[in-house]
C-alpha cells in the first residue's frame, strides 16, 4: 500500500514538473496555460473542488488556443441529430445509391472569440471531396458547411455531424475527405472515411 502511494506521489510530482515546461518547449505562450495549470493544482491540493473545476475549464480553453485543430471520434452514425457523445453508431459502412450518409466528429483545439455581449463565439467551415478507390477525385464542394456556435460558456465538448448524399455512383468503394477549418483562426484538420455503395 505504501509503495503504491509513493508511486502515485512520484507521478503527481513528475506531472506537475512536466506539464508547464511542455507548453514552453513547444513554443506556446506560457502565461494563460501556466496560470490556469497552477490555479488548478493549488485548488485541487486544497480540496477546493469548485475552484479546481473553474481552473480546469480555463486550462482547457488555454489548451485549445495552443493546440492544433483536432477531429476525434470520427464515425458514421444513424442520423443527423446528435450531441457530444450522444449518437447511435452505424454498424456498417455500406450504403445504397442516394442514401444519406451521416458523419459524426468531435472537434477540439478550436479558438474562441468573445462578443461585445459576453458570448463565446466559435465555429467551423468545411470542404469535402469524394474519390474512387484508385484515388481519382469525383467531385466535392468548398464551404459546403458553415457551423457557427455562440454560448455563454467556452464549450469544450462539441459535436458536428455532416450529411452527404451521393447519387449516381457505381457500386464500389469510395472515400470522403472532409476538411474542417476553425472560423476564428487559420487552424484546419482533415479526416477520411471509406464507404461502399452497394
mmCIF file of C-alpha atoms in Angstrom:
data_model
loop_
_atom_site.group_PDB
_atom_site.id
_atom_site.type_symbol
_atom_site.label_atom_id
_atom_site.label_comp_id
_atom_site.label_asym_id
_atom_site.label_seq_id
_atom_site.Cartn_x
_atom_site.Cartn_y
_atom_site.Cartn_z
ATOM 1 C CA UNK A 1 0.000 0.000 0.000
ATOM 2 C CA UNK A 2 2.789 2.446 0.931
ATOM 3 C CA UNK A 3 4.662 1.583 -2.274
ATOM 4 C CA UNK A 4 1.534 2.327 -4.377
ATOM 5 C CA UNK A 5 1.013 5.673 -2.616
ATOM 6 C CA UNK A 6 4.669 6.591 -3.155
ATOM 7 C CA UNK A 7 4.384 5.795 -6.863
ATOM 8 C CA UNK A 8 1.266 7.981 -7.042
ATOM 9 C CA UNK A 9 3.118 10.912 -5.475
ATOM 10 C CA UNK A 10 6.057 10.454 -7.857
ATOM 11 C CA UNK A 11 3.715 10.512 -10.851
ATOM 12 C CA UNK A 12 1.969 13.621 -9.485
ATOM 13 C CA UNK A 13 5.301 15.399 -8.942
ATOM 14 C CA UNK A 14 6.504 14.450 -12.434
ATOM 15 C CA UNK A 15 3.273 15.726 -13.982
ATOM 16 C CA UNK A 16 3.497 18.959 -12.028
ATOM 17 C CA UNK A 17 7.073 19.407 -13.229
ATOM 18 C CA UNK A 18 6.493 18.454 -16.878
ATOM 19 C CA UNK A 19 3.175 19.945 -17.967
ATOM 20 C CA UNK A 20 4.101 23.637 -17.797
ATOM 21 C CA UNK A 21 7.530 23.013 -19.361
ATOM 22 C CA UNK A 22 5.839 21.048 -22.154
ATOM 23 C CA UNK A 23 3.867 24.174 -23.091
ATOM 24 C CA UNK A 24 7.085 26.188 -23.127
ATOM 25 C CA UNK A 25 9.023 23.554 -25.076
ATOM 26 C CA UNK A 26 6.540 23.693 -27.930
ATOM 27 C CA UNK A 27 6.856 27.464 -28.201
ATOM 28 C CA UNK A 28 3.394 28.171 -26.807
ATOM 29 C CA UNK A 29 2.860 31.281 -24.705
ATOM 30 C CA UNK A 30 3.211 30.200 -21.101
ATOM 31 C CA UNK A 31 1.010 32.845 -19.488
ATOM 32 C CA UNK A 32 -2.586 31.644 -19.552
ATOM 33 C CA UNK A 33 -1.787 27.929 -19.699
ATOM 34 C CA UNK A 34 0.640 28.057 -16.759
ATOM 35 C CA UNK A 35 -1.622 30.327 -14.694
ATOM 36 C CA UNK A 36 -4.606 28.032 -15.193
ATOM 37 C CA UNK A 37 -2.500 24.937 -14.506
ATOM 38 C CA UNK A 38 -1.089 26.475 -11.311
ATOM 39 C CA UNK A 39 -4.558 27.551 -10.156
ATOM 40 C CA UNK A 40 -5.902 24.053 -10.823
ATOM 41 C CA UNK A 41 -3.050 22.350 -8.944
ATOM 42 C CA UNK A 42 -3.371 24.706 -5.960
ATOM 43 C CA UNK A 43 -7.175 24.390 -5.745
ATOM 44 C CA UNK A 44 -7.035 20.591 -6.105
ATOM 45 C CA UNK A 45 -4.362 20.326 -3.383
ATOM 46 C CA UNK A 46 -6.542 22.464 -1.095
ATOM 47 C CA UNK A 47 -9.595 20.304 -1.946
ATOM 48 C CA UNK A 48 -11.327 23.402 -3.313
ATOM 49 C CA UNK A 49 -13.221 21.416 -5.931
ATOM 50 C CA UNK A 50 -15.293 24.309 -7.251
ATOM 51 C CA UNK A 51 -12.123 26.375 -7.706
ATOM 52 C CA UNK A 52 -10.334 23.408 -9.292
ATOM 53 C CA UNK A 53 -13.190 22.893 -11.749
ATOM 54 C CA UNK A 54 -13.192 26.580 -12.746
ATOM 55 C CA UNK A 55 -9.404 26.475 -13.235
ATOM 56 C CA UNK A 56 -9.671 23.239 -15.210
ATOM 57 C CA UNK A 57 -12.133 24.919 -17.580
ATOM 58 C CA UNK A 58 -9.692 27.815 -18.052
ATOM 59 C CA UNK A 59 -6.937 25.247 -18.645
ATOM 60 C CA UNK A 60 -8.974 23.528 -21.392
ATOM 61 C CA UNK A 61 -9.631 26.900 -23.072
ATOM 62 C CA UNK A 62 -5.907 27.771 -22.900
ATOM 63 C CA UNK A 63 -5.081 24.331 -24.337
ATOM 64 C CA UNK A 64 -7.446 24.995 -27.233
ATOM 65 C CA UNK A 65 -5.710 28.250 -28.088
ATOM 66 C CA UNK A 66 -2.341 26.449 -28.280
ATOM 67 C CA UNK A 67 -3.362 23.109 -29.795
ATOM 68 C CA UNK A 68 -3.867 22.434 -33.492
ATOM 69 C CA UNK A 69 -7.439 21.722 -34.545
ATOM 70 C CA UNK A 70 -8.245 18.067 -33.844
ATOM 71 C CA UNK A 71 -11.092 15.835 -35.022
ATOM 72 C CA UNK A 72 -11.813 12.913 -32.718
ATOM 73 C CA UNK A 73 -14.266 10.017 -32.683
ATOM 74 C CA UNK A 74 -14.958 10.296 -36.430
ATOM 75 C CA UNK A 75 -17.580 7.723 -37.419
ATOM 76 C CA UNK A 76 -20.684 7.015 -39.433
ATOM 77 C CA UNK A 77 -23.860 7.385 -37.371
ATOM 78 C CA UNK A 78 -27.540 6.644 -37.950
ATOM 79 C CA UNK A 79 -28.908 10.186 -38.034
ATOM 80 C CA UNK A 80 -28.207 13.915 -38.122
ATOM 81 C CA UNK A 81 -29.498 14.871 -34.645
ATOM 82 C CA UNK A 82 -26.514 14.192 -32.380
ATOM 83 C CA UNK A 83 -24.861 15.811 -29.386
ATOM 84 C CA UNK A 84 -21.416 15.281 -27.904
ATOM 85 C CA UNK A 85 -21.192 11.575 -27.076
ATOM 86 C CA UNK A 86 -24.909 11.120 -27.780
ATOM 87 C CA UNK A 87 -25.230 9.304 -31.079
ATOM 88 C CA UNK A 88 -26.168 5.913 -32.457
ATOM 89 C CA UNK A 89 -23.242 4.352 -34.334
ATOM 90 C CA UNK A 90 -23.913 2.864 -37.741
ATOM 91 C CA UNK A 91 -22.506 -0.640 -37.721
ATOM 92 C CA UNK A 92 -21.687 -0.759 -41.429
ATOM 93 C CA UNK A 93 -20.024 1.472 -43.986
ATOM 94 C CA UNK A 94 -22.204 0.205 -46.880
ATOM 95 C CA UNK A 95 -24.898 2.497 -48.326
ATOM 96 C CA UNK A 96 -27.437 2.338 -51.117
ATOM 97 C CA UNK A 97 -27.137 4.809 -54.006
ATOM 98 C CA UNK A 98 -28.721 8.098 -52.878
ATOM 99 C CA UNK A 99 -28.883 7.100 -49.188
ATOM 100 C CA UNK A 100 -27.918 9.823 -46.696
ATOM 101 C CA UNK A 101 -24.511 9.343 -45.068
ATOM 102 C CA UNK A 102 -24.100 10.940 -41.634
ATOM 103 C CA UNK A 103 -20.524 11.574 -40.496
ATOM 104 C CA UNK A 104 -20.015 12.475 -36.812
ATOM 105 C CA UNK A 105 -16.892 14.139 -35.359
ATOM 106 C CA UNK A 106 -15.803 15.789 -32.110
ATOM 107 C CA UNK A 107 -13.562 18.815 -32.760
ATOM 108 C CA UNK A 108 -11.047 20.080 -30.201
ATOM 109 C CA UNK A 109 -8.424 22.796 -30.206
ATOM 110 C CA UNK A 110 -10.678 25.464 -31.722
ATOM 111 C CA UNK A 111 -10.436 29.153 -30.891
ATOM 112 C CA UNK A 112 -12.961 31.273 -29.013
ATOM 113 C CA UNK A 113 -13.805 34.895 -29.703
ATOM 114 C CA UNK A 114 -15.619 36.939 -27.041
ATOM 115 C CA UNK A 115 -18.521 39.005 -28.368
ATOM 116 C CA UNK A 116 -19.340 42.503 -27.004
ATOM 117 C CA UNK A 117 -22.386 40.941 -25.307
ATOM 118 C CA UNK A 118 -20.159 38.432 -23.489
ATOM 119 C CA UNK A 119 -20.861 35.324 -25.579
ATOM 120 C CA UNK A 120 -18.140 32.873 -26.521
ATOM 121 C CA UNK A 121 -18.251 32.551 -30.305
ATOM 122 C CA UNK A 122 -16.600 29.697 -32.213
ATOM 123 C CA UNK A 123 -17.363 27.575 -35.213
ATOM 124 C CA UNK A 124 -16.265 25.665 -38.258
ATOM 125 C CA UNK A 125 -16.331 25.741 -42.052
ATOM 126 C CA UNK A 126 -15.965 22.546 -44.046
ATOM 127 C CA UNK A 127 -14.992 21.405 -47.526
ATOM 128 C CA UNK A 128 -15.226 17.887 -48.899
ATOM 129 C CA UNK A 129 -14.081 15.676 -51.749
ATOM 130 C CA UNK A 130 -15.232 12.212 -52.751
ATOM 131 C CA UNK A 131 -12.790 9.918 -54.541
ATOM 132 C CA UNK A 132 -12.730 6.468 -56.103
ATOM 133 C CA UNK A 133 -10.723 3.690 -54.521
ATOM 134 C CA UNK A 134 -7.936 4.325 -57.036
ATOM 135 C CA UNK A 135 -7.652 7.954 -55.861
ATOM 136 C CA UNK A 136 -9.434 9.785 -58.683
ATOM 137 C CA UNK A 137 -11.409 12.708 -57.242
ATOM 138 C CA UNK A 138 -15.006 12.610 -58.492
ATOM 139 C CA UNK A 139 -16.193 15.866 -57.004
ATOM 140 C CA UNK A 140 -16.604 17.920 -53.892
ATOM 141 C CA UNK A 141 -17.563 21.318 -52.597
ATOM 142 C CA UNK A 142 -15.751 24.098 -50.769
ATOM 143 C CA UNK A 143 -17.674 25.697 -47.932
ATOM 144 C CA UNK A 144 -20.441 23.094 -48.015
ATOM 145 C CA UNK A 145 -20.986 23.527 -44.263
ATOM 146 C CA UNK A 146 -20.752 26.640 -42.078
ATOM 147 C CA UNK A 147 -21.353 25.853 -38.409
ATOM 148 C CA UNK A 148 -21.292 28.877 -36.059
ATOM 149 C CA UNK A 149 -21.763 28.432 -32.299
ATOM 150 C CA UNK A 150 -22.479 31.012 -29.604
ATOM 151 C CA UNK A 151 -22.614 30.231 -25.895
ATOM 152 C CA UNK A 152 -22.321 31.884 -22.517
ATOM 153 C CA UNK A 153 -19.652 29.256 -21.716
ATOM 154 C CA UNK A 154 -16.463 28.236 -23.556
ATOM 155 C CA UNK A 155 -17.859 24.834 -24.502
ATOM 156 C CA UNK A 156 -15.167 22.167 -24.838
ATOM 157 C CA UNK A 157 -17.496 19.270 -25.700
ATOM 158 C CA UNK A 158 -18.889 19.951 -29.156
ATOM 159 C CA UNK A 159 -20.047 17.527 -31.847
ATOM 160 C CA UNK A 160 -20.620 18.164 -35.531
ATOM 161 C CA UNK A 161 -22.480 15.917 -37.980
ATOM 162 C CA UNK A 162 -22.116 16.240 -41.738
ATOM 163 C CA UNK A 163 -24.777 14.864 -44.096
ATOM 164 C CA UNK A 164 -23.677 13.577 -47.503
ATOM 165 C CA UNK A 165 -25.994 12.270 -50.222
ATOM 166 C CA UNK A 166 -24.380 10.894 -53.372
ATOM 167 C CA UNK A 167 -26.438 9.758 -56.354
ATOM 168 C CA UNK A 168 -25.228 8.005 -59.468
ATOM 169 C CA UNK A 169 -22.140 6.344 -58.003
ATOM 170 C CA UNK A 170 -21.445 2.870 -59.375
ATOM 171 C CA UNK A 171 -21.214 0.008 -56.914
ATOM 172 C CA UNK A 172 -17.801 0.068 -55.269
ATOM 173 C CA UNK A 173 -15.622 1.617 -52.600
ATOM 174 C CA UNK A 174 -15.178 5.371 -52.184
ATOM 175 C CA UNK A 175 -13.500 7.816 -49.819
ATOM 176 C CA UNK A 176 -14.913 11.017 -48.338
ATOM 177 C CA UNK A 177 -12.260 13.533 -47.323
ATOM 178 C CA UNK A 178 -13.642 16.273 -45.087
ATOM 179 C CA UNK A 179 -11.522 19.306 -44.224
ATOM 180 C CA UNK A 180 -12.677 21.378 -41.272
ATOM 181 C CA UNK A 181 -11.420 24.922 -40.650
ATOM 182 C CA UNK A 182 -11.647 26.878 -37.399
ATOM 183 C CA UNK A 183 -13.652 30.079 -38.029
ATOM 184 C CA UNK A 184 -11.509 32.167 -35.643
ATOM 185 C CA UNK A 185 -8.018 31.092 -36.683
ATOM 186 C CA UNK A 186 -6.038 29.542 -39.529
ATOM 187 C CA UNK A 187 -6.281 26.058 -37.966
ATOM 188 C CA UNK A 188 -7.506 23.177 -40.132
ATOM 189 C CA UNK A 189 -7.951 19.433 -39.696
ATOM 190 C CA UNK A 190 -8.997 16.710 -42.110
ATOM 191 C CA UNK A 191 -10.469 13.246 -41.806
ATOM 192 C CA UNK A 192 -11.001 10.486 -44.346
ATOM 193 C CA UNK A 193 -13.670 7.778 -44.227
ATOM 194 C CA UNK A 194 -14.173 4.923 -46.655
ATOM 195 C CA UNK A 195 -17.650 3.784 -47.629
ATOM 196 C CA UNK A 196 -19.143 1.265 -50.029
ATOM 197 C CA UNK A 197 -22.020 1.768 -52.462
ATOM 198 C CA UNK A 198 -23.982 -1.476 -52.744
#
